[in-house]
Amino acid sequence: MRGRLRDQQTYAKAVEIGEVMTGETVGEVIASADPAFAIGTIAVGARGWQTYILSNASQLTKVDGHGPPISTYLGVLGMPGTTAYTGVTDILRPKAGETVVISAASGAVGSVAGQLAKRAGARVVGVAGGAEKCLHVQDTLLFDDCVDHRALDLRAELAAACPHGIDGYFENVGGAVQAAVFDLLNPYARVAMCGMVSQYNQDPFPPGPNLGFVVGKKVLIQGFIVSDKPERFAEWRKLAASWVQDGSLKYREDEVDGLENAPDALGGILGGRNFGKLLVRVGPDPR
Ligand SMILES: NC(=O)c1ccc[n+]([C@@H]2O[C@H](COP(=O)([O-])OP(=O)(O)OC[C@H]3O[C@@H](n4cnc5c(N)ncnc54)[C@H](OP(=O)(O)O)[C@@H]3O)[C@@H](O)[C@H]2O)c1
């Protein structure tokens, strides 16, 4: 979303002045001219920051209104969860015994990426901002360790948490965290480049790292965009819905009330004010 508020080319088209801000919403159909979307249907879609949306059926996805809470279709079962699933499956490919590091570990994407790496048998180390988030990452998400990126000596703390180096890195933040991780990468490590939230508010963007080590260590660094593989959304919902319902896939949501508070809430993400998937409530849940 922050990238779309810049007047420059990113992977997504910028939002024009006066246009509705882009974003995903989940809600209930209250009027319909399409029999496939009867009144009462729960649907999710990227229809922008609005209390009411007018949409073609082709731009919406029906979801199970009687299963997991509908908010989960914006978070753990929605775009962020699918992002984690795609990056872990296609690029990170964690194996039992490997060490995997996840940045923004308590967040919407990172929390799922780390739990998937744990399911694959890896030793998973999170990086998060502050003691409360690190505690959540270890005690609730059950990562093996968590390092506070505001620690006085981040490099030393990360090295202590990863005594056998790092085989996989799920990159969400860039900056100082990325530099500390890159120093510890093992030969043939994989880096899934998901995002670099530490620099979204910077103008110009900071200079890049020296990538000489990639050659000698034969490291794979690959970016990805979740929307490139639309089929993954349904695949992930099918795989993860039962994990959410049986409680084995943990998630945390951070709810802000009222659309008028959405701009400030978006700004808060860029400094780590959110704790879990940030949601803006525009009305009560239908059931
Ligand atoms: N590639 C794709 O298709 C795709 C799709 C969705 C999201 N993304 C990316 O995935 C990443 C995570 O997104 P999300 O929605 O799950 O957000 P999130 O993790 O729920 O929230 C962002 C978190 O980033 C951390 N952060 C902010 N500024 C930081 C800084 N300067 N240094 C270190 N950490 C900082 C904060 O956590 P702490 O308090 O722990 O620092 C903040 O809570 C973002 O980079 C986003 O752009 C990519």
Short mmCIF file of C-alpha atoms and ligand atoms in Angstrom, two decimals:
data_model
loop_
_atom_site.label_atom_id
_atom_site.label_comp_id
_atom_site.label_asym_id
_atom_site.label_seq_id
_atom_site.Cartn_x
_atom_site.Cartn_y
_atom_site.Cartn_z
CA MET A 1 0.00 0.00 0.00
CA ARG A 2 2.82 2.40 0.84
CA GLY A 3 4.42 1.71 -2.56
CA ARG A 4 1.17 2.66 -4.29
CA LEU A 5 1.30 6.09 -2.66
CA ARG A 6 4.50 6.94 -4.52
CA ASP A 7 4.55 8.64 -7.88
CA GLN A 8 6.96 6.11 -9.29
CA GLN A 9 6.99 2.70 -10.91
CA THR A 10 6.67 -0.26 -8.54
CA TYR A 11 5.15 -3.65 -9.26
CA ALA A 12 1.69 -2.15 -8.72
CA LYS A 13 0.06 0.88 -10.30
CA ALA A 14 0.13 4.02 -8.10
CA VAL A 15 -3.18 5.24 -6.65
CA GLU A 16 -4.24 8.46 -8.40
CA ILE A 17 -5.29 11.54 -6.43
CA GLY A 18 -9.02 11.22 -5.73
CA GLU A 19 -9.08 7.46 -6.37
CA VAL A 20 -10.18 5.00 -3.70
CA MET A 21 -7.17 3.68 -1.77
CA THR A 22 -6.43 0.08 -2.73
CA GLY A 23 -6.76 -2.70 -0.19
CA GLU A 24 -8.56 -5.96 0.47
CA THR A 25 -11.90 -6.13 2.21
CA VAL A 26 -14.11 -8.94 3.47
CA GLY A 27 -17.83 -8.48 3.91
CA GLU A 28 -21.37 -9.60 3.36
CA VAL A 29 -23.41 -9.23 0.17
CA ILE A 30 -26.37 -6.98 1.03
CA ALA A 31 -27.77 -6.51 -2.48
CA SER A 32 -27.10 -8.57 -5.59
CA ALA A 33 -27.97 -8.87 -9.27
CA ASP A 34 -25.97 -12.11 -9.59
CA PRO A 35 -27.60 -15.36 -8.40
CA ALA A 36 -24.15 -16.80 -7.65
CA PHE A 37 -23.69 -14.11 -4.97
CA ALA A 38 -26.92 -14.30 -2.98
CA ILE A 39 -27.61 -11.85 -0.18
CA GLY A 40 -25.76 -13.05 2.91
CA THR A 41 -22.80 -14.48 0.95
CA ILE A 42 -19.41 -13.66 2.48
CA ALA A 43 -16.91 -12.46 -0.09
CA VAL A 44 -13.38 -11.10 -0.16
CA GLY A 45 -11.82 -8.87 -2.80
CA ALA A 46 -9.34 -6.08 -3.48
CA ARG A 47 -12.02 -3.41 -3.72
CA GLY A 48 -10.39 -0.65 -1.70
CA TRP A 49 -10.87 1.24 1.56
CA GLN A 50 -14.65 1.55 1.54
CA THR A 51 -17.51 0.74 3.90
CA TYR A 52 -19.70 -0.41 1.01
CA ILE A 53 -18.40 -1.72 -2.30
CA LEU A 54 -20.04 -2.13 -5.67
CA SER A 55 -18.41 -4.95 -7.60
CA ASN A 56 -18.65 -7.43 -10.42
CA ALA A 57 -18.72 -11.04 -9.23
CA SER A 58 -15.49 -11.70 -11.14
CA GLN A 59 -13.63 -9.39 -8.73
CA LEU A 60 -14.81 -11.21 -5.61
CA THR A 61 -14.09 -14.61 -4.07
CA LYS A 62 -16.75 -16.37 -2.04
CA VAL A 63 -15.51 -17.70 1.30
CA ASP A 64 -16.97 -19.99 3.94
CA GLY A 65 -19.01 -17.75 6.22
CA HIS A 66 -19.62 -20.61 8.67
CA GLY A 67 -15.99 -21.67 9.11
CA PRO A 68 -13.10 -19.63 10.51
CA PRO A 69 -13.81 -15.99 11.52
CA ILE A 70 -14.26 -13.93 8.37
CA SER A 71 -11.39 -11.62 9.36
CA THR A 72 -8.99 -14.52 8.75
CA TYR A 73 -9.65 -14.22 5.00
CA LEU A 74 -7.75 -10.93 5.10
CA GLY A 75 -4.87 -12.35 7.12
CA VAL A 76 -3.81 -15.86 7.91
CA LEU A 77 -6.09 -17.44 5.24
CA GLY A 78 -5.89 -14.51 2.84
CA MET A 79 -3.26 -12.59 0.92
CA PRO A 80 -0.61 -12.46 3.70
CA GLY A 81 -0.93 -16.19 4.46
CA THR A 82 -0.77 -17.01 0.76
CA THR A 83 2.31 -14.80 0.45
CA ALA A 84 4.07 -16.76 3.18
CA TYR A 85 3.01 -20.08 1.63
CA THR A 86 4.26 -19.04 -1.82
CA GLY A 87 7.62 -17.74 -0.61
CA VAL A 88 8.27 -20.73 1.63
CA THR A 89 7.17 -23.33 -0.94
CA ASP A 90 8.79 -21.87 -4.04
CA ILE A 91 11.97 -20.23 -2.74
CA LEU A 92 12.80 -20.93 0.91
CA ARG A 93 12.19 -24.70 0.63
CA PRO A 94 13.19 -25.41 4.27
CA LYS A 95 14.47 -28.85 5.20
CA ALA A 96 14.67 -30.64 8.53
CA GLY A 97 17.72 -29.56 10.50
CA GLU A 98 18.29 -26.33 8.57
CA THR A 99 18.28 -22.89 10.23
CA VAL A 100 15.75 -20.45 8.82
CA VAL A 101 15.39 -16.78 9.80
CA ILE A 102 12.15 -14.82 9.40
CA SER A 103 12.04 -11.04 9.74
CA ALA A 104 8.91 -9.14 10.87
CA ALA A 105 8.26 -12.49 12.55
CA SER A 106 5.20 -11.49 14.58
CA GLY A 107 3.47 -9.95 11.56
CA ALA A 108 0.87 -11.20 9.14
CA VAL A 109 3.26 -12.77 6.64
CA GLY A 110 6.22 -13.60 8.88
CA SER A 111 4.17 -15.47 11.49
CA VAL A 112 2.86 -17.88 8.86
CA ALA A 113 6.21 -18.24 7.05
CA GLY A 114 7.92 -19.26 10.29
CA GLN A 115 5.23 -21.76 11.27
CA LEU A 116 5.49 -23.36 7.83
CA ALA A 117 9.26 -23.64 8.17
CA LYS A 118 8.73 -25.27 11.60
CA ARG A 119 6.31 -27.76 10.05
CA ALA A 120 9.11 -28.65 7.60
CA GLY A 121 11.38 -29.44 10.55
CA ALA A 122 13.71 -26.44 10.37
CA ARG A 123 15.12 -24.56 13.34
CA VAL A 124 13.31 -21.23 13.03
CA VAL A 125 14.62 -17.94 14.37
CA GLY A 126 12.43 -14.85 14.22
CA VAL A 127 13.46 -11.21 14.21
CA ALA A 128 10.97 -8.77 15.73
CA GLY A 129 10.82 -5.37 17.39
CA GLY A 130 10.69 -5.46 21.20
CA ALA A 131 10.41 -7.97 24.03
CA GLU A 132 6.63 -8.44 23.81
CA LYS A 133 6.69 -9.39 20.15
CA CYS A 134 9.71 -11.67 20.65
CA LEU A 135 7.91 -13.42 23.52
CA HIS A 136 4.86 -13.99 21.31
CA VAL A 137 7.06 -15.35 18.51
CA GLN A 138 8.63 -17.89 20.84
CA ASP A 139 5.78 -18.76 23.23
CA THR A 140 2.77 -18.67 20.91
CA LEU A 141 4.13 -19.15 17.39
CA LEU A 142 6.66 -21.64 18.82
CA PHE A 143 9.69 -20.42 16.86
CA ASP A 144 12.92 -21.76 18.37
CA ASP A 145 14.33 -18.32 19.10
CA CYS A 146 13.66 -14.64 18.44
CA VAL A 147 16.03 -11.70 18.23
CA ASP A 148 14.98 -8.10 18.89
CA HIS A 149 16.16 -5.99 15.95
CA ARG A 150 16.51 -3.03 18.30
CA ALA A 151 19.13 -4.92 20.38
CA LEU A 152 22.36 -3.03 20.99
CA ASP A 153 24.35 -5.63 19.05
CA LEU A 154 21.95 -7.22 16.58
CA ARG A 155 24.74 -9.02 14.71
CA ALA A 156 26.06 -10.71 17.87
CA GLU A 157 22.57 -11.71 19.06
CA LEU A 158 21.65 -13.16 15.68
CA ALA A 159 24.94 -15.07 15.51
CA ALA A 160 24.26 -16.52 18.97
CA ALA A 161 20.77 -17.59 17.90
CA CYS A 162 22.11 -19.20 14.70
CA PRO A 163 25.24 -21.11 15.78
CA HIS A 164 25.28 -23.15 12.55
CA GLY A 165 24.72 -20.20 10.22
CA ILE A 166 21.59 -19.51 8.19
CA ASP A 167 20.29 -21.73 5.38
CA GLY A 168 17.14 -19.81 4.53
CA TYR A 169 15.99 -16.22 5.03
CA PHE A 170 12.45 -14.92 4.53
CA GLU A 171 13.04 -11.20 3.95
CA ASN A 172 10.34 -8.78 5.02
CA VAL A 173 12.28 -5.75 6.26
CA GLY A 174 15.70 -5.10 4.60
CA GLY A 175 18.08 -2.60 6.20
CA ALA A 176 20.10 -3.51 9.27
CA VAL A 177 18.33 -6.85 9.73
CA GLN A 178 19.17 -7.90 6.18
CA ALA A 179 22.82 -6.91 6.64
CA ALA A 180 23.10 -8.96 9.83
CA VAL A 181 21.47 -12.01 8.20
CA PHE A 182 23.57 -11.82 5.02
CA ASP A 183 26.76 -12.03 7.11
CA LEU A 184 25.65 -15.42 8.45
CA LEU A 185 24.34 -17.10 5.29
CA ASN A 186 25.68 -20.59 4.62
CA PRO A 187 26.72 -21.90 1.19
CA TYR A 188 23.66 -22.58 -1.00
CA ALA A 189 21.38 -20.54 1.28
CA ARG A 190 18.05 -19.39 -0.19
CA VAL A 191 16.67 -15.90 0.37
CA ALA A 192 12.98 -15.29 -0.38
CA MET A 193 12.68 -11.55 -1.04
CA CYS A 194 9.13 -10.76 0.06
CA GLY A 195 9.43 -7.09 1.09
CA MET A 196 11.64 -4.41 2.65
CA VAL A 197 9.34 -2.50 4.98
CA SER A 198 12.20 -0.60 6.69
CA GLN A 199 12.72 1.49 3.54
CA TYR A 200 9.19 2.10 2.26
CA ASN A 201 9.10 5.54 3.88
CA GLN A 202 12.61 6.50 2.80
CA ASP A 203 13.28 8.80 -0.12
CA PRO A 204 15.61 8.16 -1.80
CA PHE A 205 15.97 4.47 -1.00
CA PRO A 206 19.22 3.63 0.85
CA PRO A 207 22.21 2.22 -1.08
CA GLY A 208 22.29 -1.54 -1.55
CA PRO A 209 24.55 -4.14 0.09
CA ASN A 210 27.67 -5.55 -1.54
CA LEU A 211 26.53 -8.84 -3.04
CA GLY A 212 30.00 -10.33 -3.66
CA PHE A 213 29.31 -13.12 -1.15
CA VAL A 214 26.49 -14.44 -3.36
CA VAL A 215 29.06 -15.74 -5.85
CA GLY A 216 31.36 -17.57 -3.49
CA LYS A 217 28.57 -18.96 -1.33
CA LYS A 218 26.35 -19.74 -4.33
CA VAL A 219 23.39 -18.09 -2.57
CA LEU A 220 20.00 -17.90 -4.27
CA ILE A 221 18.19 -14.57 -3.80
CA GLN A 222 14.78 -14.48 -5.42
CA GLY A 223 11.92 -12.02 -5.26
CA PHE A 224 8.26 -12.90 -5.72
CA ILE A 225 4.85 -11.26 -5.83
CA VAL A 226 1.91 -13.23 -4.45
CA SER A 227 -0.45 -12.19 -7.24
CA ASP A 228 1.78 -13.83 -9.88
CA LYS A 229 0.33 -17.22 -8.92
CA PRO A 230 -3.40 -16.63 -8.32
CA GLU A 231 -4.06 -20.36 -8.03
CA ARG A 232 -2.11 -20.36 -4.75
CA PHE A 233 -4.88 -18.44 -2.94
CA ALA A 234 -7.44 -21.28 -3.13
CA GLU A 235 -4.71 -23.89 -2.59
CA TRP A 236 -3.65 -22.16 0.64
CA ARG A 237 -7.21 -21.63 1.93
CA LYS A 238 -7.89 -25.35 1.40
CA LEU A 239 -4.69 -26.40 3.12
CA ALA A 240 -4.75 -23.99 6.05
CA ALA A 241 -8.45 -23.58 6.99
CA SER A 242 -8.44 -26.78 9.07
CA TRP A 243 -5.15 -25.74 10.73
CA VAL A 244 -6.78 -22.47 11.77
CA GLN A 245 -9.85 -24.26 13.06
CA ASP A 246 -7.92 -26.89 15.02
CA GLY A 247 -5.67 -24.16 16.46
CA SER A 248 -2.42 -25.58 15.09
CA LEU A 249 -1.76 -22.54 12.90
CA LYS A 250 -1.58 -19.52 15.20
CA TYR A 251 -2.43 -16.01 14.13
CA ARG A 252 -2.83 -12.66 15.76
CA GLU A 253 -4.95 -9.74 14.58
CA ASP A 254 -4.63 -6.08 15.46
CA GLU A 255 -7.93 -4.33 14.95
CA VAL A 256 -8.45 -0.60 14.45
CA ASP A 257 -12.00 0.73 14.53
CA GLY A 258 -13.31 3.04 11.82
CA LEU A 259 -12.24 3.79 8.27
CA GLU A 260 -11.25 7.31 9.34
CA ASN A 261 -8.40 5.75 11.36
CA ALA A 262 -7.02 3.71 8.44
CA PRO A 263 -4.40 6.24 7.18
CA ASP A 264 -2.82 6.58 10.63
CA ALA A 265 -2.91 2.80 11.06
CA LEU A 266 -1.08 2.31 7.75
CA GLY A 267 1.59 4.76 8.90
CA GLY A 268 1.91 2.77 12.14
CA ILE A 269 2.87 -0.42 10.28
CA LEU A 270 5.96 1.31 8.92
CA GLY A 271 7.23 1.83 12.46
CA GLY A 272 6.05 -1.49 13.90
CA ARG A 273 3.07 -0.13 15.89
CA ASN A 274 0.89 -3.01 14.67
CA PHE A 275 1.11 -6.37 16.45
CA GLY A 276 -0.21 -9.01 14.05
CA LYS A 277 -2.33 -8.60 10.94
CA LEU A 278 -3.63 -5.03 10.91
CA LEU A 279 -7.36 -4.85 10.20
CA VAL A 280 -9.68 -1.86 9.99
CA ARG A 281 -13.23 -2.63 11.07
CA VAL A 282 -15.95 -0.77 9.18
CA GLY A 283 -18.92 -2.63 10.65
CA PRO A 284 -19.91 -5.57 12.87
CA ASP A 285 -19.37 -9.13 11.63
CA PRO A 286 -22.58 -10.54 10.12
CA ARG A 287 -22.61 -13.53 12.49
N1 LIG B 1 5.83 -10.03 -2.14
C1 LIG B 1 4.54 -9.99 -1.92
O1 LIG B 1 3.72 -10.41 -2.72
C2 LIG B 1 4.05 -9.42 -0.62
C3 LIG B 1 2.69 -9.54 -0.24
C4 LIG B 1 2.31 -9.04 1.02
C5 LIG B 1 3.24 -8.44 1.85
N2 LIG B 1 4.53 -8.32 1.42
C6 LIG B 1 5.57 -7.74 2.29
O2 LIG B 1 5.67 -8.57 3.42
C7 LIG B 1 6.21 -7.80 4.51
C8 LIG B 1 5.35 -8.04 5.76
O3 LIG B 1 4.05 -7.53 5.51
P1 LIG B 1 2.90 -7.74 6.57
O4 LIG B 1 1.65 -7.29 5.95
O5 LIG B 1 2.99 -9.12 7.14
O6 LIG B 1 3.28 -6.67 7.68
P2 LIG B 1 3.49 -6.93 9.23
O7 LIG B 1 4.66 -7.84 9.40
O8 LIG B 1 2.20 -7.33 9.84
O9 LIG B 1 3.87 -5.45 9.69
C9 LIG B 1 5.09 -4.91 9.28
C10 LIG B 1 6.15 -5.10 10.37
O10 LIG B 1 7.42 -4.73 9.86
C11 LIG B 1 8.24 -4.42 10.93
N3 LIG B 1 9.02 -3.20 10.66
C12 LIG B 1 8.53 -1.98 10.34
N4 LIG B 1 9.56 -1.12 10.20
C13 LIG B 1 10.69 -1.82 10.44
C14 LIG B 1 12.09 -1.49 10.45
N5 LIG B 1 12.50 -0.24 10.17
N6 LIG B 1 12.98 -2.46 10.71
C15 LIG B 1 12.58 -3.72 10.99
N7 LIG B 1 11.28 -4.09 11.01
C16 LIG B 1 10.36 -3.15 10.73
C17 LIG B 1 7.34 -4.17 12.15
O11 LIG B 1 7.49 -5.27 13.02
P3 LIG B 1 8.51 -5.19 14.27
O12 LIG B 1 7.85 -4.33 15.29
O13 LIG B 1 8.68 -6.59 14.64
O14 LIG B 1 9.75 -4.54 13.75
C18 LIG B 1 5.95 -4.18 11.56
O15 LIG B 1 5.01 -4.64 12.48
C19 LIG B 1 6.24 -6.35 4.02
O16 LIG B 1 7.52 -6.05 3.59
C20 LIG B 1 5.27 -6.37 2.85
O17 LIG B 1 5.55 -5.36 1.92
C21 LIG B 1 4.94 -8.81 0.23
#
